[in-house]
Amino acid sequence: MSDELSVNEYRQQRIENMEKLSEAGYPAFGEAFERTDRLDRLHEQFELEKPVAACGRIVAMRKMGKLAFAHVNDGSARFQLMIQRDVIGEDAFKAFKLLDLGDCIGVQGAFFLTKTEENTIAVKIWKLLSKSLLPLPEKFHGLSDVETRYRQRSLDLISNPEVMDLFKKRSKVMREIRSYLDQRDFLEVETPMLQQLAGGAAAKPFQAHYNALNVDVFMRIAPELYLKRLIVGGMDRVYEMNRNFRNEGIDRTHNPEFTCLEIYQAYGDMRSMQTLIQGLFLHIAETVFEKIEFEWMGHTIQLQTPWKEVSYHDLICEHLGANWFELDEAGMRAIAEEREVGLEDVMSAKEITHEIYDKTIEGTLIQPTFITRLPAELVPLANTCADDPELVDVFELIIGGKEIAPAYSELNNPLEQRKRFEEQAKSDESAIDHDFLTALEIGMPPTGGMGIGIDRFMMLLTGSDAIRDVILFPQLKPRG
RNA sequence: GGGACGAUAGCUCAGUCGGUAGAGCAACUGGCUUUUAACCAGUGGGUCCAGGGUUCGAGCCCCUGUCGUCCUACCA
């Protein structure tokens, strides 16, 4: 990096140490090392005087005249090493003292217990596996500068165990999502990320150029239209959990590439999705976190099912008065003002209602809540309710005051879908995905569909208030 | 988009009224056989984010920019 000069002194000292070690018979970048087991499992297998081989990165060292202690970490746990001059010999001990924090070593020895009863390996042989040329962050405060943590995630993972733990949990969450769905006959599929039409959502796409075909392509904003093609094709339960890309701003809850789980179940509807998501979330909570209560921004969220369900109509009446929907526009505007919700002059009654919902009601729904029967205007791609064509058969799952997952009884009427695309495209014929419409005309069974933002789900589960904390390499501006 | 705040040694941070740049850890030298934020003695280490301005003199005051954090707005 460009700041190489500023760490030159430290780097130079370490290069000198590396050369001395090499001369003493410890080449700097050694070969693979056979260990008895990972360090976390060595703690479980601890048995006094049992022979053991272990390796890891040196994260702490306390060297004395004829004795030294060190802690190594292999990403699973820390383990203490004890090195005695009279055991390993004068030369090996002298060489050991040339090691720096950050170096990776392998040792052979035997389990040993110190006075303070800490699991330790009494070292008989050690090997240098990799020399670190750069200084590690300070051992006590660690690395806390937020920007450096995001830009140099390697260092963050090495010096902040809770960060390592969070990302291990994220990996397990994704594994358990797959396991839960696979067990229920859902097929994981991969659909195009490079698309000639970026459909399935309303968002600005990233653009790229495909040289071989000389065509412009878009990074996908959603996999929806392809997953539905698969439903038409007879893959009657499919899901995809992968990246979507939206060419929009970055803030605490938005990263331009984000991971989304989309699930479609043929012969099902919004109700099937309701059952599925409750089971899925409970499974994740129990298997990965071993609890069903989560602390989130000062609230305790209870995941015990069944979750609360309320229709949009009833929810509004509950908060804004039973006669809300009988009010005229002036009456609604008066209540909006009372609640300090800013409105635009052109807003319809439905838009006013939704604005107040967005600003003052949604945030109060801390416990998991399904909001059902939304006005059709708000959700263009869902089937209407059988008993009321003004409403759509969908839910919005709200947890911790945030939308976590929308689910639809998917629109499968190809004529209606065509009409809505045409309205949306406003006479731009090229913006309509005709292949998708053709698939719908072949006939899509009634289908329940759902989308879950995995990053925001992780925020909820880990109590993080920034999406960057749950994404290993969040998007940042280039440094000047 | 608007506003507030921040950037000083490898890391974590102090820096008074504008007057020679500080601490702890880390590093280096020496000592030390049960340490664990090891300890003791000594030494070295700075483009004070960048650029401009005011001033005899700027880490500090003013302007511009970069990156980040928070608030707010927008988007989904």
Short mmCIF file of C-alpha atoms in Angstrom, two decimals, chain A residues 35 56 90 94 167 176 181 190 216 265 284 326 340 454:
data_model
loop_
_atom_site.label_atom_id
_atom_site.label_comp_id
_atom_site.label_asym_id
_atom_site.label_seq_id
_atom_site.Cartn_x
_atom_site.Cartn_y
_atom_site.Cartn_z
CA ARG A 35 -1.67 -30.76 13.69
CA GLY A 56 -1.67 -20.85 14.87
CA GLU A 90 19.75 -22.90 23.68
CA LYS A 94 17.21 -18.04 21.08
CA PHE A 167 -19.21 -14.01 10.53
CA GLU A 176 -29.13 -23.80 8.13
CA LEU A 181 -35.35 -25.66 2.77
CA GLU A 190 -28.81 -20.24 -9.74
CA ASP A 216 -24.92 -3.91 -22.79
CA GLN A 265 -43.63 -22.63 -3.84
CA ILE A 284 -32.19 -20.60 12.67
CA GLU A 326 -64.62 7.34 6.95
CA GLU A 340 -45.98 15.55 12.70
CA ILE A 454 -30.25 -11.86 4.55
#
